Amino acid sequence: MKIMDHVELYKSEDYKELFENKKQFECPYSEEEVKKIEEYTKTEEYKEKNFARKALTINPAKACQPLGALLCALGFKDTLPFVQGSQGCVAYFRSHLSRHFKEPVPAVSTSMTEDAAVFGGLSNMIEGLENAYALYKPKMFAISTTCMTEVIGDDLNAFIKKAKQQGVIPKGIPTPYANTPSFTGSHINGYDVMLRGILNYMTTGLKASQTERINIIPGFDTYSGNYREIKRLLRLMDVPYILLADISDSLDAPNYGDYEMYSGGTPLGDVVDSINSTATVALQKYSTIKTGELIKEVWRQPFVNVPYPVGIKNTDLFLDVISQLSGKPIPDEIIEERGRVVDAMIDSYAYIHGKRFALIGDPDLLLGLISFILELGGIPVHIVCTNGDEDFEKEAYALLKTEPLFGSEGKVYIKKDMWHLRSLLFTEPVDLLIGNSYCKALWKDTGIPLIRVGFPIFDRHHMHRYPIIGYAGALNLLTLMVNTVLDELDRQTKDSPSFDVIR
């Protein structure tokens, strides 16, 4: 029996009839009326109305706080993410990450329902911790919350103490927690408060005694290749380090036939020892704000934010900071690698120079991409950041001003969504769009080629395995960008004399 893929299945007469019949319920308007409205949404008049809306968000480029907390928790060895909330919420977080990484994502839900909303979630917490410990034997629980828990005001600290008093979990097992309401902030905030919660819990009462190691915090980063690239560069520089919240093997482990829980992650002993490091370097400013406050004010440790090391300039700065903090020189092998990437940029410069870009994503990623596009002679035009704030807006404009020739057209839109971006793409078209898989709908509507960068990436495989940071990441991004341009050039010239083999 041949099992048909949906691509072919939906072409069959039965499905054509099914979809046609559904229209009377889903869209009781004629095709002419639908086409008329569609064309109106492409106008300047509609754009003004679109940007005037305040009570509605349409396809925001962000996820909710607990998803970020879950990703952070997966970066620690022998740790089970534990969510005080409904089953459906946790299924969403797990499926979102699983579809991006194409890997199983372990997490526990306390399965709160209507009765918990009325009477509180204590019994759910007690039973959930007891069952999870009996089944999965974690060495740490990383506990976060969902909307329901936050609205009814569950006291996580009291609930956890109760569970330990009743003996359902060992009294000595680490149980850091973070309040992560979905109705405020985004995934980068959830990542931040979970990381702060873990570091605070594991180091409370300890007195620092300085070692030679440097802490590195990647931030909310869903590229397993980025973590490996950081470790590779630090090994080449012979710099001792602790990589905090390392998800590289947790969500990109070798497959030997059997699934192994708790593969990879920062060892818990290293988490305890991180308070003794020489300094902490964070690669993402906006997903480490609360964590930075802990490290500076409580640990009394130098905390350095460097721009997300996308492109040549930002990677140079990252390596310079590491060299200064560690006293280790940057080896010739890395310098030669930099030179090869610069050479590649020169080779491809003519195809990127003058190209107009629209970008949508998280704050730190956008700042890195803006910097790299400017290095390539591209023109960032529309910069949309749903979870950006006024600080990000100022920083993005300051970055654009560093290259007046290419940055002068750039406009930054914070707290806007993909439907806002759609209006911009129709009223002020660009050559290339950079964003996650949800931007596929924008490509379908506008025809603007999409370069998939960010989170989530569902409809392409293995892209998270390739770094986008460091010099190797710059080469990967350059290859992705220029080949997208060339693919589009071939499509545009396939019926003309300019359909050339050599580009």
XYZ file of C-alpha atoms in Angstrom:
503
model
C 0.000 0.000 0.000
C 1.379 3.379 -1.008
C 1.016 6.048 1.680
C 0.722 9.387 -0.061
C 2.418 12.521 1.189
C 0.041 15.438 1.760
C 1.613 17.267 -1.181
C 0.139 14.668 -3.541
C -2.843 13.736 -1.388
C -4.301 17.241 -1.421
C -4.265 17.215 -5.232
C -6.755 14.345 -5.371
C -10.335 15.048 -6.404
C -11.721 14.041 -2.997
C -9.617 16.611 -1.202
C -10.249 19.295 -3.807
C -13.972 18.818 -3.206
C -13.450 18.809 0.571
C -11.535 22.084 0.518
C -14.068 23.679 -1.827
C -16.933 22.719 0.500
C -15.112 24.129 3.520
C -15.069 27.575 1.974
C -18.739 28.165 2.757
C -17.916 27.929 6.470
C -14.460 29.487 6.498
C -14.927 32.282 3.960
C -18.504 33.092 2.891
C -17.319 35.620 0.297
C -16.827 35.386 -3.427
C -13.358 34.960 -4.877
C -13.694 38.407 -6.417
C -14.397 39.997 -3.026
C -11.504 38.128 -1.423
C -9.158 39.277 -4.194
C -10.333 42.869 -3.814
C -9.663 42.840 -0.055
C -6.294 41.157 -0.597
C -5.214 43.883 -3.000
C -6.373 46.565 -0.548
C -4.111 45.104 2.167
C -1.137 45.912 -0.058
C -1.816 49.651 -0.129
C -0.355 52.571 1.777
C -3.806 53.404 3.145
C -4.139 49.952 4.687
C -0.604 50.147 6.085
C -1.560 53.250 8.061
C -4.590 51.463 9.498
C -2.497 48.373 10.191
C 0.092 50.346 12.149
C -2.637 52.173 14.080
C -4.017 48.977 15.653
C -3.335 48.499 19.357
C -5.666 45.811 20.698
C -4.649 43.009 18.352
C -1.395 41.177 17.617
C -1.118 39.125 14.430
C 1.660 36.541 14.240
C 4.215 38.054 16.627
C 7.847 37.033 16.164
C 8.260 35.711 19.686
C 7.388 32.793 21.937
C 6.374 32.893 25.596
C 8.522 32.922 28.715
C 8.219 29.245 29.747
C 9.632 28.107 26.404
C 12.794 30.098 27.082
C 12.965 28.707 30.618
C 12.636 25.186 29.245
C 15.460 25.690 26.749
C 17.683 27.077 29.503
C 16.958 24.099 31.786
C 17.884 21.657 29.013
C 21.379 23.155 29.051
C 22.271 21.581 32.418
C 23.417 18.018 33.035
C 20.996 15.582 34.712
C 18.314 18.291 34.906
C 14.615 17.769 34.293
C 12.573 20.811 33.229
C 9.447 20.820 35.405
C 6.557 23.123 34.551
C 3.800 23.990 37.035
C 0.962 24.406 34.583
C -1.354 22.760 32.097
C -0.440 19.830 29.871
C -1.326 21.723 26.695
C 1.105 24.539 27.407
C 4.027 22.188 27.959
C 3.100 20.201 24.850
C 3.426 23.445 22.883
C 6.886 24.213 24.293
C 8.110 20.686 23.667
C 6.707 20.442 20.142
C 8.095 23.845 19.199
C 11.611 22.874 20.267
C 11.295 19.341 18.923
C 10.221 20.544 15.488
C 13.166 22.936 15.371
C 15.857 20.537 16.591
C 14.230 17.338 15.231
C 14.996 15.776 18.626
C 12.973 14.576 21.638
C 12.542 17.276 24.271
C 12.123 15.965 27.841
C 9.940 18.047 30.157
C 7.324 17.381 32.822
C 3.972 19.074 33.291
C 1.917 19.064 36.482
C -1.182 18.872 34.259
C -3.178 21.533 36.050
C -6.870 21.673 35.076
C -9.997 23.570 36.152
C -9.984 22.287 39.711
C -6.397 23.452 40.198
C -7.432 26.893 38.952
C -9.973 27.032 41.775
C -8.182 25.259 44.624
C -4.538 25.909 43.689
C -1.862 23.659 42.282
C -0.214 22.297 45.452
C -1.428 18.733 44.972
C -0.368 18.833 41.320
C 3.109 19.982 42.351
C 3.482 17.315 45.054
C 2.279 14.472 42.856
C 4.216 15.726 39.844
C 7.525 15.936 41.679
C 6.994 12.522 43.260
C 6.218 10.805 39.957
C 8.905 12.615 37.984
C 11.611 11.741 40.491
C 10.507 8.098 40.670
C 10.440 7.721 36.896
C 13.324 9.849 35.670
C 15.737 10.213 38.625
C 17.030 13.719 37.794
C 19.785 15.283 39.876
C 18.122 18.705 39.554
C 14.619 19.989 38.846
C 14.380 23.331 37.023
C 10.881 24.568 37.792
C 8.965 27.208 35.854
C 5.358 28.334 35.523
C 2.642 29.043 32.981
C -0.169 31.607 32.834
C -2.598 29.631 35.002
C -0.085 29.261 37.824
C 0.758 32.942 37.774
C -2.857 34.126 37.620
C -3.951 32.058 40.639
C -0.792 33.007 42.542
C 0.768 29.616 43.346
C 3.706 29.998 45.763
C 6.393 27.838 44.154
C 8.865 28.210 47.003
C 6.308 27.072 49.583
C 5.131 24.193 47.374
C 8.684 22.936 46.831
C 9.427 23.088 50.564
C 6.235 21.137 51.234
C 7.255 18.442 48.766
C 10.627 18.034 50.457
C 9.065 18.005 53.922
C 6.730 15.218 52.847
C 9.697 13.266 51.474
C 8.378 12.900 47.931
C 11.758 14.113 46.652
C 15.125 14.176 48.489
C 15.683 17.251 50.620
C 19.107 17.794 49.067
C 18.071 17.774 45.402
C 18.475 21.205 43.789
C 15.124 22.751 42.894
C 15.724 26.200 41.364
C 12.602 27.882 40.073
C 11.535 30.896 38.042
C 8.226 32.689 37.655
C 7.598 32.801 33.920
C 4.124 34.184 33.087
C 3.320 33.809 29.410
C 1.249 36.990 29.310
C 4.266 39.262 29.666
C 7.752 39.310 28.205
C 8.912 36.640 25.784
C 11.128 33.574 25.514
C 14.281 35.641 26.051
C 12.960 36.850 29.429
C 12.043 33.306 30.438
C 15.524 32.111 29.559
C 17.034 34.929 31.600
C 15.046 34.413 34.811
C 15.514 30.631 34.673
C 19.270 31.003 34.274
C 19.402 33.499 37.110
C 17.325 31.138 39.250
C 19.658 28.209 38.615
C 22.875 30.182 39.202
C 21.490 31.819 42.334
C 20.261 28.544 43.812
C 23.479 26.647 43.113
C 25.793 29.324 44.526
C 23.838 30.779 47.472
C 26.020 30.898 50.581
C 29.243 30.280 48.673
C 32.227 32.589 48.903
C 34.089 33.144 45.658
C 37.736 32.129 45.328
C 39.007 33.180 41.932
C 40.113 30.610 39.349
C 41.507 31.032 35.850
C 38.328 30.043 34.079
C 35.919 32.329 32.212
C 32.159 31.818 32.174
C 30.466 32.060 28.778
C 26.698 32.558 28.507
C 25.395 32.092 24.936
C 21.912 33.430 25.772
C 18.735 32.187 24.096
C 20.492 30.479 21.201
C 18.868 27.665 19.227
C 21.861 26.874 17.022
C 23.656 23.843 18.460
C 26.455 24.656 16.021
C 27.016 27.984 17.809
C 27.802 26.243 21.094
C 30.308 23.975 19.382
C 31.862 26.939 17.602
C 32.350 28.790 20.908
C 34.034 25.734 22.417
C 36.226 25.251 19.354
C 37.488 28.838 19.417
C 38.189 28.717 23.159
C 40.074 25.427 22.782
C 42.190 26.920 20.001
C 43.010 29.843 22.324
C 43.704 27.418 25.205
C 41.294 29.341 27.435
C 39.750 27.473 30.405
C 36.009 28.097 30.414
C 32.598 27.102 31.716
C 29.837 27.226 29.114
C 26.630 27.867 31.040
C 23.377 26.359 29.735
C 25.069 24.251 27.043
C 22.310 22.643 24.967
C 24.603 21.376 22.187
C 24.481 17.693 23.198
C 21.146 17.882 24.990
C 19.417 18.659 21.697
C 21.960 17.417 19.160
C 23.392 14.200 20.575
C 24.796 11.242 18.609
C 22.253 8.505 17.948
C 23.481 5.040 18.909
C 20.053 3.431 18.709
C 18.725 4.163 22.189
C 17.435 7.465 23.527
C 19.418 8.730 26.491
C 17.978 11.314 28.847
C 20.291 13.979 30.265
C 22.904 13.655 27.536
C 25.110 16.701 27.549
C 24.563 19.932 29.429
C 26.754 21.961 31.760
C 27.844 19.700 34.672
C 26.245 20.778 37.951
C 29.682 20.917 39.587
C 30.731 23.489 37.011
C 27.604 25.516 37.786
C 28.643 25.658 41.447
C 32.203 26.552 40.457
C 31.107 29.310 38.062
C 31.021 31.794 40.957
C 34.819 31.410 41.170
C 35.555 32.307 37.545
C 37.643 35.322 36.553
C 34.710 36.890 34.695
C 31.490 36.109 32.850
C 31.038 36.983 29.185
C 27.480 37.083 27.798
C 26.938 36.897 24.052
C 23.371 38.206 24.218
C 22.621 41.347 26.174
C 18.837 41.217 26.059
C 18.450 37.624 27.252
C 20.841 37.985 30.205
C 19.721 41.197 31.940
C 18.592 39.629 35.236
C 21.436 37.116 35.182
C 23.933 39.923 34.728
C 22.547 41.720 37.770
C 23.120 38.596 39.895
C 26.675 38.156 38.681
C 27.626 41.804 39.156
C 25.786 42.581 42.383
C 25.786 39.265 44.263
C 28.804 37.392 42.909
C 30.810 40.623 42.610
C 32.246 39.245 39.406
C 33.051 41.193 36.216
C 30.198 40.759 33.757
C 30.905 41.654 30.126
C 28.245 41.928 27.422
C 29.659 41.600 23.935
C 27.580 42.002 20.776
C 26.275 38.697 19.453
C 29.368 37.602 17.480
C 27.805 37.546 14.022
C 30.131 38.762 11.282
C 33.733 39.922 11.301
C 33.603 42.980 13.572
C 31.572 41.329 16.315
C 33.702 38.177 16.265
C 36.842 40.308 16.450
C 35.439 42.029 19.529
C 34.478 38.739 21.199
C 37.939 37.267 20.691
C 39.632 40.472 21.845
C 37.612 40.427 25.072
C 38.475 36.769 25.685
C 42.152 37.497 24.996
C 42.182 40.442 27.407
C 40.415 38.539 30.184
C 42.479 35.382 29.826
C 45.841 36.858 28.841
C 45.962 34.360 25.940
C 46.844 35.539 22.443
C 44.648 34.863 19.439
C 46.448 32.052 17.564
C 47.481 32.169 13.915
C 44.985 29.437 13.056
C 42.069 31.710 13.970
C 43.652 34.733 12.256
C 44.074 32.712 9.054
C 40.471 31.552 9.300
C 39.401 35.177 9.543
C 41.373 35.993 6.418
C 39.710 33.228 4.433
C 36.261 34.497 5.407
C 37.184 38.070 4.436
C 38.365 36.703 1.091
C 35.030 34.928 0.653
C 33.187 38.151 1.450
C 35.176 39.952 -1.251
C 34.334 37.161 -3.727
C 30.603 37.550 -3.072
C 30.481 41.283 -2.380
C 29.091 42.249 -5.788
C 25.977 40.124 -5.253
C 25.140 41.516 -1.793
C 26.226 45.137 -2.273
C 23.222 47.421 -2.542
C 20.692 44.676 -1.817
C 17.864 45.866 0.421
C 16.977 43.683 3.419
C 14.033 43.256 5.756
C 14.775 41.533 9.063
C 12.634 40.174 11.884
C 13.766 38.349 15.018
C 15.126 38.695 18.545
C 17.029 41.835 19.611
C 20.559 40.425 19.863
C 20.244 38.400 16.668
C 19.015 41.454 14.767
C 21.903 43.597 15.980
C 24.350 40.930 14.828
C 22.677 40.610 11.428
C 22.553 44.378 10.916
C 26.279 44.582 11.606
C 27.087 41.778 9.161
C 24.832 43.125 6.402
C 26.540 46.498 6.685
C 29.928 44.769 6.377
C 28.707 43.182 3.145
C 27.481 46.462 1.675
C 23.836 45.489 2.101
C 21.123 47.922 3.127
C 18.986 47.033 6.172
C 15.637 48.722 5.476
C 12.923 47.201 7.689
C 14.015 45.958 11.130
C 11.095 44.458 13.055
C 11.526 43.267 16.636
C 8.367 42.105 18.416
C 10.174 41.670 21.747
C 12.422 44.696 21.393
C 12.341 47.669 23.757
C 13.435 51.309 23.605
C 17.031 50.388 24.503
C 17.199 48.017 21.556
C 15.680 50.655 19.285
C 18.360 53.194 20.266
C 21.130 50.628 19.898
C 19.919 49.563 16.450
C 19.749 53.157 15.184
C 23.221 53.890 16.601
C 24.552 50.840 14.736
C 22.928 51.951 11.483
C 24.549 55.381 11.843
C 28.030 53.825 11.932
C 27.659 53.186 8.183
C 25.750 56.198 6.790
C 26.082 54.998 3.192
C 24.259 51.719 3.845
C 22.434 52.337 7.116
C 20.588 55.575 6.413
C 17.425 53.896 5.069
C 17.000 51.628 8.071
C 13.882 51.978 10.215
C 13.417 50.078 13.463
C 10.000 48.848 14.559
C 9.708 47.536 18.117
C 6.665 45.682 19.452
C 5.450 45.088 15.898
C 4.534 41.757 14.313
C 4.710 39.942 10.995
C 1.473 41.482 9.737
C 3.044 44.908 10.187
C 6.062 43.646 8.262
C 3.773 42.410 5.478
C 2.471 45.946 4.957
C 6.022 47.282 4.824
C 7.075 44.675 2.265
C 4.225 45.656 -0.072
C 4.501 49.435 0.292
C 8.305 49.568 0.340
C 9.615 46.343 -1.230
C 13.065 44.922 -0.528
C 15.279 42.356 -2.228
C 15.699 39.869 0.621
C 13.876 38.886 3.804
C 15.616 37.360 6.838
C 13.536 35.605 9.473
C 12.244 32.313 10.828
C 10.011 29.727 9.163
C 6.839 31.697 9.860
C 8.118 34.259 7.360
C 7.332 31.666 4.718
C 3.831 33.164 4.552
C 5.383 36.563 3.786
C 7.430 34.998 0.990
C 4.260 33.397 -0.384
C 2.393 36.725 -0.362
C 5.175 39.013 -1.584
C 7.546 36.776 -3.543
C 10.526 38.240 -1.672
C 13.187 35.532 -1.226
C 13.435 34.291 2.370
C 16.721 33.597 4.126
C 15.882 31.438 7.122
C 17.743 32.612 10.210
C 16.511 32.536 13.802
C 13.957 30.495 15.714
C 11.995 28.479 14.914
C 13.106 26.886 11.677
C 10.633 24.096 11.012
C 10.570 23.702 7.242
C 14.279 23.173 6.587
C 16.454 20.520 8.160
C 19.782 20.726 10.015
C 20.243 24.466 9.762
C 20.622 24.681 13.552
C 23.690 22.445 13.296
C 25.604 25.082 11.333
C 27.033 27.967 13.385
C 26.064 31.508 12.498
C 28.533 33.062 14.967
C 32.293 33.345 14.739
C 34.202 33.421 11.473
C 32.832 29.995 10.531
C 29.332 31.339 11.164
C 30.028 34.401 9.025
C 30.989 32.108 6.160
C 27.818 30.046 6.639
C 25.609 33.149 6.646
C 27.417 34.591 3.641
C 26.933 31.332 1.729
C 23.249 31.254 2.654
C 22.717 34.867 1.610
C 24.615 34.902 -1.656
C 23.233 31.568 -2.847
C 19.706 32.782 -2.130
C 20.474 35.768 -4.354
C 21.858 33.468 -7.053
C 18.913 31.067 -6.833
C 16.558 33.991 -7.336
C 18.682 35.283 -10.208
C 18.396 31.900 -11.924
C 14.611 31.908 -11.454
C 14.351 35.379 -12.941
C 16.554 34.574 -15.952
C 15.513 30.995 -16.766
C 13.703 32.170 -19.922
C 16.267 34.784 -20.967
C 19.740 34.869 -22.579
C 21.167 35.713 -19.127
C 20.541 32.181 -17.820
C 24.199 31.552 -17.191
C 26.189 28.687 -15.630
C 28.799 31.066 -14.271
C 27.844 33.488 -11.531
